[in-house]
Structure formats: C-alpha cells, structure tokens
mmCIF file of C-alpha atoms in Angstrom:
data_model
loop_
_atom_site.group_PDB
_atom_site.id
_atom_site.type_symbol
_atom_site.label_atom_id
_atom_site.label_comp_id
_atom_site.label_asym_id
_atom_site.label_seq_id
_atom_site.Cartn_x
_atom_site.Cartn_y
_atom_site.Cartn_z
ATOM 1 C CA MET I 1 -38.375 -18.620 -46.612
ATOM 2 C CA ASN I 2 -37.530 -17.096 -50.025
ATOM 3 C CA PHE I 3 -34.484 -17.981 -52.109
ATOM 4 C CA GLN I 4 -32.701 -14.657 -51.508
ATOM 5 C CA TYR I 5 -33.055 -14.966 -47.751
ATOM 6 C CA SER I 6 -31.797 -18.572 -47.878
ATOM 7 C CA LYS I 7 -28.669 -17.373 -49.649
ATOM 8 C CA ILE I 8 -28.085 -14.752 -46.950
ATOM 9 C CA ILE I 9 -28.378 -17.317 -44.177
ATOM 10 C CA LEU I 10 -25.955 -19.690 -45.907
ATOM 11 C CA LEU I 11 -23.478 -16.884 -46.494
ATOM 12 C CA ALA I 12 -23.895 -15.720 -42.897
ATOM 13 C CA ALA I 13 -23.127 -19.197 -41.604
ATOM 14 C CA PHE I 14 -20.056 -19.385 -43.823
ATOM 15 C CA LEU I 15 -18.817 -15.997 -42.646
ATOM 16 C CA PHE I 16 -19.465 -16.845 -39.014
ATOM 17 C CA PHE I 17 -17.354 -20.000 -39.072
ATOM 18 C CA HIS I 18 -14.783 -18.481 -41.407
ATOM 19 C CA THR I 19 -14.302 -15.354 -39.310
ATOM 20 C CA SER I 20 -14.276 -17.405 -36.104
ATOM 21 C CA HIS I 21 -11.371 -19.537 -37.354
ATOM 22 C CA ALA I 22 -9.688 -16.507 -38.888
ATOM 23 C CA GLN I 23 -10.025 -14.703 -35.563
ATOM 24 C CA ASP I 24 -8.375 -17.637 -33.818
ATOM 25 C CA ALA I 25 -5.519 -17.370 -36.287
ATOM 26 C CA ILE I 26 -5.203 -13.660 -35.558
ATOM 27 C CA ASP I 27 -5.208 -14.282 -31.818
ATOM 28 C CA ALA I 28 -2.593 -17.057 -31.958
ATOM 29 C CA PRO I 29 0.569 -15.019 -32.662
ATOM 30 C CA VAL I 30 0.072 -12.621 -29.746
ATOM 31 C CA LYS I 31 3.156 -10.428 -29.572
ATOM 32 C CA LYS I 32 2.887 -9.516 -25.906
ATOM 33 C CA PRO I 33 1.255 -11.401 -23.026
ATOM 34 C CA THR I 34 -1.162 -9.753 -20.630
ATOM 35 C CA THR I 35 0.734 -7.773 -17.986
ATOM 36 C CA PRO I 36 0.725 -8.945 -14.330
ATOM 37 C CA LEU I 37 -1.744 -6.229 -13.311
ATOM 38 C CA PHE I 38 -4.454 -7.521 -15.643
ATOM 39 C CA ALA I 39 -3.513 -11.197 -15.613
ATOM 40 C CA ASP I 40 -4.752 -11.276 -12.011
ATOM 41 C CA GLN I 41 -8.488 -10.530 -11.828
ATOM 42 C CA ASN I 42 -8.799 -10.447 -8.036
ATOM 43 C CA ILE I 43 -9.988 -7.103 -6.698
ATOM 44 C CA LEU I 44 -6.986 -4.888 -5.943
ATOM 45 C CA PRO I 45 -7.309 -2.674 -2.832
ATOM 46 C CA LEU I 46 -5.976 0.864 -3.383
ATOM 47 C CA LYS I 47 -5.452 3.892 -1.175
ATOM 48 C CA MET I 48 -5.110 7.395 -2.604
ATOM 49 C CA SER I 49 -4.689 10.769 -0.943
ATOM 50 C CA PHE I 50 -4.757 14.114 -2.741
ATOM 51 C CA SER I 51 -6.956 17.158 -3.252
ATOM 52 C CA LEU I 52 -9.625 16.856 -5.947
ATOM 53 C CA LYS I 53 -9.756 20.649 -6.090
ATOM 54 C CA LYS I 54 -6.021 20.804 -6.716
ATOM 55 C CA LEU I 55 -6.235 17.996 -9.276
ATOM 56 C CA ARG I 56 -8.823 19.952 -11.288
ATOM 57 C CA LYS I 57 -6.899 23.206 -11.006
ATOM 58 C CA LEU I 58 -3.352 22.052 -11.729
ATOM 59 C CA THR I 59 -3.732 19.225 -14.245
ATOM 60 C CA ASN I 60 -5.060 18.798 -17.765
ATOM 61 C CA ASP I 61 -4.554 16.526 -20.781
ATOM 62 C CA SER I 62 -0.795 17.109 -20.769
ATOM 63 C CA THR I 63 0.022 18.223 -17.216
ATOM 64 C CA TYR I 64 0.357 15.817 -14.297
ATOM 65 C CA MET I 65 1.032 16.333 -10.595
ATOM 66 C CA PRO I 66 3.133 14.039 -8.372
ATOM 67 C CA SER I 67 1.308 11.685 -6.034
ATOM 68 C CA LYS I 68 1.383 8.215 -4.476
ATOM 69 C CA ILE I 69 -0.889 5.236 -4.245
ATOM 70 C CA TRP I 70 -0.838 2.340 -1.829
ATOM 71 C CA TYR I 71 -1.922 -1.115 -2.943
ATOM 72 C CA ALA I 72 -2.303 -4.514 -1.258
ATOM 73 C CA GLU I 73 -1.731 -7.757 -3.153
ATOM 74 C CA ALA I 74 -2.231 -9.646 0.120
ATOM 75 C CA PRO I 75 -4.453 -8.680 3.085
ATOM 76 C CA ASP I 76 -2.978 -5.773 5.081
ATOM 77 C CA GLU I 77 0.328 -5.907 3.181
ATOM 78 C CA TRP I 78 0.381 -2.398 1.770
ATOM 79 C CA LYS I 79 2.998 -1.259 -0.715
ATOM 80 C CA GLU I 80 3.691 2.290 -1.847
ATOM 81 C CA LEU I 81 4.073 3.438 -5.453
ATOM 82 C CA ASP I 82 5.200 6.873 -6.608
ATOM 83 C CA LEU I 83 3.446 8.080 -9.738
ATOM 84 C CA GLN I 84 1.894 11.103 -11.406
ATOM 85 C CA VAL I 85 -1.818 11.812 -11.730
ATOM 86 C CA ARG I 86 -4.015 14.046 -13.826
ATOM 87 C CA VAL I 87 -7.682 14.648 -14.416
ATOM 88 C CA ARG I 88 -9.317 13.327 -17.569
ATOM 89 C CA GLY I 89 -12.698 13.669 -19.257
ATOM 90 C CA ASN I 90 -14.174 17.128 -19.867
ATOM 91 C CA PHE I 91 -17.762 16.187 -18.992
ATOM 92 C CA ARG I 92 -16.915 14.568 -15.687
ATOM 93 C CA LYS I 93 -14.384 17.241 -14.807
ATOM 94 C CA ASN I 94 -17.164 19.811 -15.003
ATOM 95 C CA ASN I 95 -20.112 17.764 -13.733
ATOM 96 C CA CYS I 96 -18.877 15.146 -11.263
ATOM 97 C CA TYR I 97 -17.719 15.211 -7.661
ATOM 98 C CA PHE I 98 -15.192 12.457 -8.349
ATOM 99 C CA THR I 99 -13.133 12.935 -11.483
ATOM 100 C CA PRO I 100 -11.728 10.159 -13.667
ATOM 101 C CA ILE I 101 -7.979 9.919 -13.247
ATOM 102 C CA LYS I 102 -5.011 8.985 -15.364
ATOM 103 C CA PHE I 103 -1.865 7.485 -13.837
ATOM 104 C CA LYS I 104 1.608 7.909 -15.306
ATOM 105 C CA ILE I 105 4.190 5.504 -13.895
ATOM 106 C CA LYS I 106 7.939 5.586 -14.463
ATOM 107 C CA LYS I 107 9.538 2.324 -15.527
ATOM 108 C CA LYS I 108 11.927 2.249 -12.574
ATOM 109 C CA GLN I 109 9.062 2.780 -10.119
ATOM 110 C CA ALA I 110 6.966 -0.006 -11.655
ATOM 111 C CA LYS I 111 9.811 -2.527 -11.896
ATOM 112 C CA GLY I 112 9.320 -5.512 -9.629
ATOM 113 C CA THR I 113 5.746 -4.539 -8.752
ATOM 114 C CA VAL I 114 2.341 -5.651 -10.004
ATOM 115 C CA PHE I 115 2.429 -2.489 -12.148
ATOM 116 C CA GLU I 116 5.502 -3.608 -14.102
ATOM 117 C CA GLY I 117 4.886 -3.096 -17.809
ATOM 118 C CA GLU I 118 2.377 -0.307 -17.232
ATOM 119 C CA LYS I 119 3.223 3.270 -18.151
ATOM 120 C CA LEU I 120 -0.217 4.847 -18.474
ATOM 121 C CA LEU I 121 -3.424 3.682 -16.802
ATOM 122 C CA LYS I 122 -6.935 5.053 -16.587
ATOM 123 C CA LEU I 123 -8.839 4.839 -13.323
ATOM 124 C CA VAL I 124 -12.630 4.855 -13.572
ATOM 125 C CA VAL I 125 -14.437 5.982 -10.419
ATOM 126 C CA PRO I 126 -18.032 7.009 -9.630
ATOM 127 C CA CYS I 127 -19.268 10.383 -10.802
ATOM 128 C CA LEU I 128 -21.519 11.620 -8.013
ATOM 129 C CA LYS I 129 -21.906 11.059 -4.281
ATOM 130 C CA GLU I 130 -25.123 9.056 -4.575
ATOM 131 C CA SER I 131 -26.374 5.731 -3.265
ATOM 132 C CA VAL I 132 -25.959 3.943 -6.612
ATOM 133 C CA LYS I 133 -22.471 5.279 -7.324
ATOM 134 C CA ASN I 134 -20.629 1.998 -6.815
ATOM 135 C CA ASP I 135 -23.245 -0.131 -8.574
ATOM 136 C CA ASN I 136 -23.001 2.119 -11.638
ATOM 137 C CA VAL I 137 -19.238 1.637 -11.801
ATOM 138 C CA ILE I 138 -19.669 -2.134 -11.648
ATOM 139 C CA LYS I 139 -22.247 -2.054 -14.454
ATOM 140 C CA GLU I 140 -19.841 -0.115 -16.660
ATOM 141 C CA LEU I 141 -17.114 -2.636 -15.842
ATOM 142 C CA MET I 142 -19.514 -5.414 -16.855
ATOM 143 C CA ALA I 143 -19.781 -3.769 -20.282
ATOM 144 C CA TYR I 144 -15.996 -3.971 -20.699
ATOM 145 C CA LYS I 145 -16.053 -7.618 -19.640
ATOM 146 C CA ILE I 146 -18.767 -8.400 -22.199
ATOM 147 C CA TYR I 147 -16.719 -6.891 -25.009
ATOM 148 C CA GLU I 148 -13.712 -8.874 -23.848
ATOM 149 C CA LEU I 149 -15.697 -11.996 -24.753
ATOM 150 C CA ILE I 150 -17.022 -10.503 -27.988
ATOM 151 C CA SER I 151 -13.830 -9.248 -29.617
ATOM 152 C CA PRO I 152 -10.099 -9.941 -29.194
ATOM 153 C CA TYR I 153 -9.548 -6.192 -29.660
ATOM 154 C CA HIS I 154 -10.572 -4.887 -26.248
ATOM 155 C CA PHE I 155 -9.248 -3.060 -23.214
ATOM 156 C CA LYS I 156 -8.152 -5.155 -20.251
ATOM 157 C CA THR I 157 -9.667 -4.035 -16.951
ATOM 158 C CA ARG I 158 -9.373 -4.819 -13.253
ATOM 159 C CA MET I 159 -11.686 -3.918 -10.390
ATOM 160 C CA VAL I 160 -10.273 -1.973 -7.444
ATOM 161 C CA ASP I 161 -11.565 -1.126 -3.962
ATOM 162 C CA ILE I 162 -10.504 2.441 -3.244
ATOM 163 C CA GLU I 163 -10.042 4.246 0.035
ATOM 164 C CA PHE I 164 -9.728 7.814 -1.205
ATOM 165 C CA GLU I 165 -8.823 10.738 1.017
ATOM 166 C CA ASP I 166 -9.883 14.047 -0.495
ATOM 167 C CA VAL I 167 -7.394 16.403 1.143
ATOM 168 C CA LYS I 168 -8.958 19.691 2.249
ATOM 169 C CA THR I 169 -7.608 22.716 4.123
ATOM 170 C CA LYS I 170 -9.718 22.277 7.245
ATOM 171 C CA ARG I 171 -10.718 18.634 7.342
ATOM 172 C CA SER I 172 -10.057 15.890 4.837
ATOM 173 C CA VAL I 173 -12.854 13.532 3.801
ATOM 174 C CA VAL I 174 -12.394 9.794 3.235
ATOM 175 C CA HIS I 175 -14.516 7.988 0.634
ATOM 176 C CA ASN I 176 -14.726 4.226 0.108
ATOM 177 C CA ILE I 177 -15.593 3.664 -3.530
ATOM 178 C CA LYS I 178 -15.459 1.058 -6.270
ATOM 179 C CA GLY I 179 -13.447 1.633 -9.400
ATOM 180 C CA PHE I 180 -11.525 -0.134 -12.123
ATOM 181 C CA LEU I 181 -8.263 0.276 -13.971
ATOM 182 C CA ILE I 182 -8.054 0.290 -17.779
ATOM 183 C CA GLU I 183 -4.918 -0.469 -19.744
ATOM 184 C CA ASP I 184 -3.451 2.052 -22.181
ATOM 185 C CA ASP I 185 -4.425 1.893 -25.856
ATOM 186 C CA LYS I 186 -0.805 1.297 -26.864
ATOM 187 C CA SER I 187 -0.830 -1.847 -24.725
ATOM 188 C CA VAL I 188 -3.852 -3.148 -26.639
ATOM 189 C CA ALA I 189 -2.186 -2.497 -29.993
ATOM 190 C CA LYS I 190 1.141 -3.962 -28.898
ATOM 191 C CA ARG I 191 -0.547 -7.126 -27.653
ATOM 192 C CA HIS I 192 -1.745 -7.751 -31.206
ATOM 193 C CA GLY I 193 1.426 -6.657 -32.956
ATOM 194 C CA GLY I 194 -0.215 -3.457 -34.171
ATOM 195 C CA LYS I 195 -0.054 0.275 -33.590
ATOM 196 C CA VAL I 196 -2.370 3.025 -32.404
ATOM 197 C CA SER I 197 -3.359 5.260 -35.314
ATOM 198 C CA LYS I 198 -4.529 8.884 -35.296
ATOM 199 C CA ARG I 199 -5.574 8.917 -38.942
ATOM 200 C CA PRO I 200 -9.044 10.090 -39.944
ATOM 201 C CA ILE I 201 -10.657 7.073 -41.598
ATOM 202 C CA PRO I 202 -13.984 7.036 -43.467
ATOM 203 C CA PRO I 203 -16.389 4.548 -41.820
ATOM 204 C CA LEU I 204 -16.172 2.116 -44.720
ATOM 205 C CA GLY I 205 -12.392 2.003 -44.262
ATOM 206 C CA TYR I 206 -12.656 0.053 -41.008
ATOM 207 C CA ASP I 207 -12.555 -3.720 -40.821
ATOM 208 C CA PRO I 208 -16.185 -4.606 -41.663
ATOM 209 C CA ASN I 209 -16.592 -7.559 -39.312
ATOM 210 C CA GLU I 210 -15.135 -5.777 -36.281
ATOM 211 C CA CYS I 211 -17.112 -2.652 -37.157
ATOM 212 C CA VAL I 212 -20.443 -4.504 -37.091
ATOM 213 C CA ARG I 213 -19.411 -6.468 -33.999
ATOM 214 C CA ASN I 214 -18.606 -3.188 -32.247
ATOM 215 C CA ALA I 215 -21.841 -1.469 -33.326
ATOM 216 C CA MET I 216 -23.973 -4.432 -32.242
ATOM 217 C CA PHE I 217 -22.272 -4.358 -28.847
ATOM 218 C CA GLN I 218 -23.148 -0.672 -28.483
ATOM 219 C CA PHE I 219 -26.758 -1.556 -29.320
ATOM 220 C CA MET I 220 -26.603 -4.403 -26.803
ATOM 221 C CA ILE I 221 -25.660 -2.090 -23.917
ATOM 222 C CA GLY I 222 -27.849 0.771 -25.153
ATOM 223 C CA ASN I 223 -25.017 3.187 -25.867
ATOM 224 C CA THR I 224 -25.249 6.048 -28.374
ATOM 225 C CA ASP I 225 -22.317 8.047 -27.006
ATOM 226 C CA TRP I 226 -19.881 7.004 -29.722
ATOM 227 C CA SER I 227 -19.111 7.621 -33.375
ATOM 228 C CA ALA I 228 -17.048 5.755 -35.945
ATOM 229 C CA THR I 229 -16.873 8.814 -38.180
ATOM 230 C CA TYR I 230 -15.396 11.066 -35.489
ATOM 231 C CA GLN I 231 -13.712 8.266 -33.529
ATOM 232 C CA HIS I 232 -15.630 9.452 -30.465
ATOM 233 C CA ASN I 233 -15.071 7.092 -27.522
ATOM 234 C CA MET I 234 -13.103 4.867 -29.879
ATOM 235 C CA LYS I 235 -9.399 4.133 -30.207
ATOM 236 C CA LEU I 236 -8.125 3.313 -33.679
ATOM 237 C CA MET I 237 -5.690 0.430 -34.124
ATOM 238 C CA PHE I 238 -3.842 -0.685 -37.245
ATOM 239 C CA VAL I 239 -3.440 -4.455 -36.950
ATOM 240 C CA ASP I 240 -2.642 -6.962 -39.708
ATOM 241 C CA LYS I 241 -3.202 -4.278 -42.365
ATOM 242 C CA ARG I 242 -6.686 -3.557 -40.997
ATOM 243 C CA PHE I 243 -8.085 -0.506 -39.222
ATOM 244 C CA ILE I 244 -9.957 -1.590 -36.101
ATOM 245 C CA LEU I 245 -11.923 0.538 -33.646
ATOM 246 C CA VAL I 246 -11.760 -0.393 -29.967
ATOM 247 C CA PRO I 247 -14.610 1.056 -27.862
ATOM 248 C CA TYR I 248 -14.419 2.522 -24.369
ATOM 249 C CA ASP I 249 -16.351 4.776 -21.967
ATOM 250 C CA PHE I 250 -19.807 3.272 -21.439
ATOM 251 C CA ASP I 251 -21.186 5.287 -18.516
ATOM 252 C CA MET I 252 -23.840 6.896 -20.748
ATOM 253 C CA ALA I 253 -25.234 3.488 -21.742
ATOM 254 C CA GLY I 254 -28.710 2.267 -20.878
ATOM 255 C CA LEU I 255 -27.108 -0.756 -19.216
ATOM 256 C CA VAL I 256 -25.548 1.563 -16.629
ATOM 257 C CA ASN I 257 -28.522 3.962 -16.560
ATOM 258 C CA SER I 258 -26.666 6.601 -14.557
ATOM 259 C CA SER I 259 -28.566 9.618 -13.246
ATOM 260 C CA TYR I 260 -26.575 12.005 -15.441
ATOM 261 C CA ALA I 261 -26.743 9.960 -18.666
ATOM 262 C CA VAL I 262 -28.208 11.639 -21.742
ATOM 263 C CA VAL I 263 -28.796 10.524 -25.314
ATOM 264 C CA SER I 264 -25.756 11.423 -27.384
ATOM 265 C CA GLN I 265 -25.699 14.446 -29.652
ATOM 266 C CA VAL I 266 -22.272 13.918 -31.213
ATOM 267 C CA ARG I 267 -21.595 16.848 -33.544
ATOM 268 C CA GLY I 268 -25.176 18.029 -33.020
ATOM 269 C CA ASN I 269 -26.681 14.842 -34.440
ATOM 270 C CA GLN I 270 -30.177 14.653 -32.906
ATOM 271 C CA LEU I 271 -31.253 11.047 -32.418
ATOM 272 C CA PRO I 272 -34.908 9.933 -32.402
ATOM 273 C CA ILE I 273 -34.897 8.717 -28.787
ATOM 274 C CA ASP I 274 -35.089 10.622 -25.508
ATOM 275 C CA ASP I 275 -34.093 8.007 -22.923
ATOM 276 C CA VAL I 276 -30.764 6.180 -22.716
ATOM 277 C CA LYS I 277 -32.576 2.909 -21.981
ATOM 278 C CA GLN I 278 -34.135 3.052 -25.446
ATOM 279 C CA ARG I 279 -31.934 1.113 -27.826
ATOM 280 C CA LEU I 280 -30.993 2.678 -31.148
ATOM 281 C CA PHE I 281 -28.593 1.118 -33.632
ATOM 282 C CA VAL I 282 -26.194 3.785 -34.881
ATOM 283 C CA GLY I 283 -23.796 1.588 -36.822
ATOM 284 C CA TYR I 284 -22.881 1.986 -40.451
ATOM 285 C CA GLN I 285 -24.281 -0.002 -43.363
ATOM 286 C CA ARG I 286 -22.485 -3.216 -44.280
ATOM 287 C CA ASP I 287 -23.338 -6.340 -46.223
ATOM 288 C CA ASP I 288 -26.380 -8.031 -44.650
ATOM 289 C CA ALA I 289 -24.470 -11.302 -44.400
ATOM 290 C CA ILE I 290 -21.978 -9.693 -42.004
ATOM 291 C CA PHE I 291 -24.844 -8.665 -39.726
ATOM 292 C CA HIS I 292 -26.281 -12.175 -39.768
ATOM 293 C CA ALA I 293 -22.876 -13.725 -39.096
ATOM 294 C CA ASN I 294 -22.387 -11.487 -36.089
ATOM 295 C CA LYS I 295 -25.900 -12.207 -34.874
ATOM 296 C CA GLU I 296 -25.020 -15.911 -34.810
ATOM 297 C CA MET I 297 -21.799 -15.124 -32.964
ATOM 298 C CA TYR I 298 -23.663 -13.137 -30.289
ATOM 299 C CA LEU I 299 -26.210 -15.927 -29.895
ATOM 300 C CA ALA I 300 -23.432 -18.495 -29.553
ATOM 301 C CA LYS I 301 -21.776 -16.366 -26.850
ATOM 302 C CA ARG I 302 -24.970 -15.805 -24.847
ATOM 303 C CA GLN I 303 -24.444 -18.402 -22.133
ATOM 304 C CA GLU I 304 -20.760 -17.569 -21.751
ATOM 305 C CA ILE I 305 -21.559 -13.870 -21.329
ATOM 306 C CA PHE I 306 -24.179 -14.334 -18.619
ATOM 307 C CA GLU I 307 -22.032 -16.844 -16.754
ATOM 308 C CA ALA I 308 -19.141 -14.374 -16.805
ATOM 309 C CA LEU I 309 -21.390 -11.692 -15.303
ATOM 310 C CA LYS I 310 -22.752 -13.830 -12.443
ATOM 311 C CA PRO I 311 -19.814 -13.213 -10.054
ATOM 312 C CA PHE I 312 -20.412 -9.454 -10.237
ATOM 313 C CA GLU I 313 -23.726 -9.794 -8.402
ATOM 314 C CA ALA I 314 -21.843 -10.235 -5.123
ATOM 315 C CA TYR I 315 -20.337 -6.750 -5.454
ATOM 316 C CA PHE I 316 -23.642 -4.913 -5.905
ATOM 317 C CA GLU I 317 -24.976 -2.995 -2.924
ATOM 318 C CA ASN I 318 -28.472 -3.162 -4.427
ATOM 319 C CA LYS I 319 -29.168 -6.598 -5.908
ATOM 320 C CA ARG I 320 -32.119 -5.185 -7.865
ATOM 321 C CA SER I 321 -29.657 -3.030 -9.769
ATOM 322 C CA TYR I 322 -27.800 -6.139 -10.912
ATOM 323 C CA LYS I 323 -31.045 -7.868 -11.900
ATOM 324 C CA ALA I 324 -32.150 -4.805 -13.883
ATOM 325 C CA ALA I 325 -28.853 -4.863 -15.791
ATOM 326 C CA ILE I 326 -29.182 -8.577 -16.586
ATOM 327 C CA ASP I 327 -32.808 -8.143 -17.677
ATOM 328 C CA TYR I 328 -31.719 -5.296 -19.944
ATOM 329 C CA LEU I 329 -29.183 -7.546 -21.649
ATOM 330 C CA HIS I 330 -31.780 -10.289 -22.114
ATOM 331 C CA GLU I 331 -33.892 -7.751 -24.034
ATOM 332 C CA PHE I 332 -31.062 -7.478 -26.565
ATOM 333 C CA TYR I 333 -31.301 -11.212 -27.149
ATOM 334 C CA ASP I 334 -35.057 -10.877 -27.608
ATOM 335 C CA VAL I 335 -34.233 -8.731 -30.651
ATOM 336 C CA LEU I 336 -31.719 -11.234 -32.021
ATOM 337 C CA ASN I 337 -34.152 -14.121 -31.608
ATOM 338 C CA ASN I 338 -36.865 -12.309 -33.552
ATOM 339 C CA GLU I 339 -35.897 -12.039 -37.224
ATOM 340 C CA LYS I 340 -38.359 -9.239 -37.954
ATOM 341 C CA ARG I 341 -37.084 -7.149 -35.065
ATOM 342 C CA PHE I 342 -33.466 -7.861 -36.014
ATOM 343 C CA GLU I 343 -34.130 -6.712 -39.587
ATOM 344 C CA ARG I 344 -36.067 -3.641 -38.431
ATOM 345 C CA ASP I 345 -34.007 -2.486 -35.440
ATOM 346 C CA ILE I 346 -30.511 -3.261 -36.700
ATOM 347 C CA ILE I 347 -30.154 -3.960 -40.422
ATOM 348 C CA ALA I 348 -32.801 -1.503 -41.640
ATOM 349 C CA ARG I 349 -31.603 1.155 -39.222
ATOM 350 C CA ALA I 350 -28.023 0.771 -40.442
ATOM 351 C CA LYS I 351 -29.150 1.267 -44.030
ATOM 352 C CA LYS I 352 -30.729 4.599 -43.120
ATOM 353 C CA HIS I 353 -28.007 5.869 -40.847
ATOM 354 C CA LYS I 354 -24.987 7.923 -41.916
ATOM 355 C CA GLN I 355 -22.728 7.972 -38.912
#
C-alpha cells in the first residue's frame, strides 16, 4: 500500500465517521413527523373504479378528474375517500396498459383519515398485463426502501393491494394488482425544514456527499435513467443551505429488469452498454476520499439492507424473481469488496464522465 493511498483511506475513514455524526445532527431537528399514511407500513388495501381510456384522454400534468377510492385499515372495513386523479409519466402513458396515477386530496376530505396531511400522492402500478407485473412493482419498491436506509433525504412509500375496475362501455374489467404510494416532494422537503427548488444547478453545486451517495445507489440498482445535470428523475431540495437531489422512478433499473426497460439516452447521450442489467456508473467526479467514505458506509449498511428486504419475499408470485434481485444486489457488493474493481468501475468512470 503506497503512502498516497494510505492518506486516502485515512481521510475516507474520517469523512465516513464525520459525515455519519453530522447526518445524525441533521436528522435530529426534524421539522415534521412522518404522516399517518407512511408511519404505518402494513399493506393498505385499495379499491379504484374509473376508465383508463378516459383518464388518458381527459387528464394531463395540470388537469385532474374527480374520482373516489375505497381503503381498508382493518379487514373488510372499507372507507370511501373523494379525490381527484390524473395520469402521469409520458413514457408509461404511451406504452403501458396501466398508467401511473397522481392523487390530489382536499384537506377537508383527508381530515380524520389515514390520508390526513397528504395533499398530493403518486401511485405506482404495473405497466403491462404480464405474469411478472406485480413482482416488478415490488422490486421497484425495494429500491425505494434501500435508499431509505442509505440517505435521510428519501421518499416515503407504502405498499398497496389494489382491486382496480377499468370501466368500459360494454363490460368493465377488474384487475388485482400490486402498487405503492409515494409521498409528495414538498413533504420530503418540509420534513427536513427545507424547500423544493426548481433552480438549474451545475452538478458541482450539489452537496458532494449526498451526490456520491445517490450516484452509488443508482449504480447499485443498475439504473442509468437519471441525470444530475438535467435533474431527470430527481427532485431538488434546498436544506440547511445545501442543494440535495432526491432520486425516484427506478422501473428502468437492472434490479427491476422489466420487459420494457432500455438503457437511458438522456438528451441523446449514448452510453456504452446495451442491457439494463449491465452496471455503469454515471455519477460526477468528486474527491476520491468522498467515494471511499461512501463505500465504507454502503459496506456498513449491507446486513441492514438485506434484512430489510427479506420480508418482501413473501409478496413475490415467483420466488426466483426475488432471488434474482437479491443476487443482483450482492454483485454490487462484489465491486465494493474488490478495490481494483471499485477504482475501475466507479472512481475512474466518474473521472471520465461529464453528466
């Protein structure tokens, strides 16, 4: 081990412990507790009934249509909630049978319910009517749960069992599907005493530790469908005088390995891989010590992450799909445990890449 490398390791260790304690300090003065909806992590049964065709035709990013959902906090005790719904996501709107949905809930309707404190919610559902549709949703949810353990700046989620009636003119069709709810970005920012920002920020303007942590997570799950430069599949927060990116939308990741997933070409940027299961680090260059500090953090979190994912196996219809996802994550740790591969696949790649 040469002298320069020894210095990096010592600095990495210092940064790891320093940022860990600093992160605890940041987490301590939480301005807003987790809302009831996300404080409870039991699966929430939902019923929905509307026309997908009408949803696509009448709604867009700013236009909602009135609807209802029914939910059960206890077995067979269904409650009704009036809300508004709209379609979201251009790709899925044009390519999927089921479309991702956004809920808008009035304060007076949510008051006294499990949805109290929620104004806007995203609902993630399967894309296609295929045998692996529900397993793919669960794998994407697992990605959110991993990041929840990795960074305090994350989206809260909750799994739902959905009985969805697609209303048609002649005969309606009922689908039983898995899904999950995602909190609004303003809720994330408010929880940390910050604000959502729409400012264009150069990549080096983001908090360096969170930026590397985020990019390594994307490498972990095999996701290239994101960009710090263009804030693609990222929400920007301004917290404690720092700009922090919070990632979302992981259905194109190798971890999920959906049938429609493709390697990202954000702004026409052609990447040197052709399969989403191939990992490619697309993060921005930072000080090597920050990479090493985050590597140690990921290694320290390894057992906690896999233990947190174990309960999800019970929800998979195909147990081999769960095993494949877990094996894929173990391959990430193979990279971290091999210094040459870590230097080559992450640090060296970051030095070459201009995001």
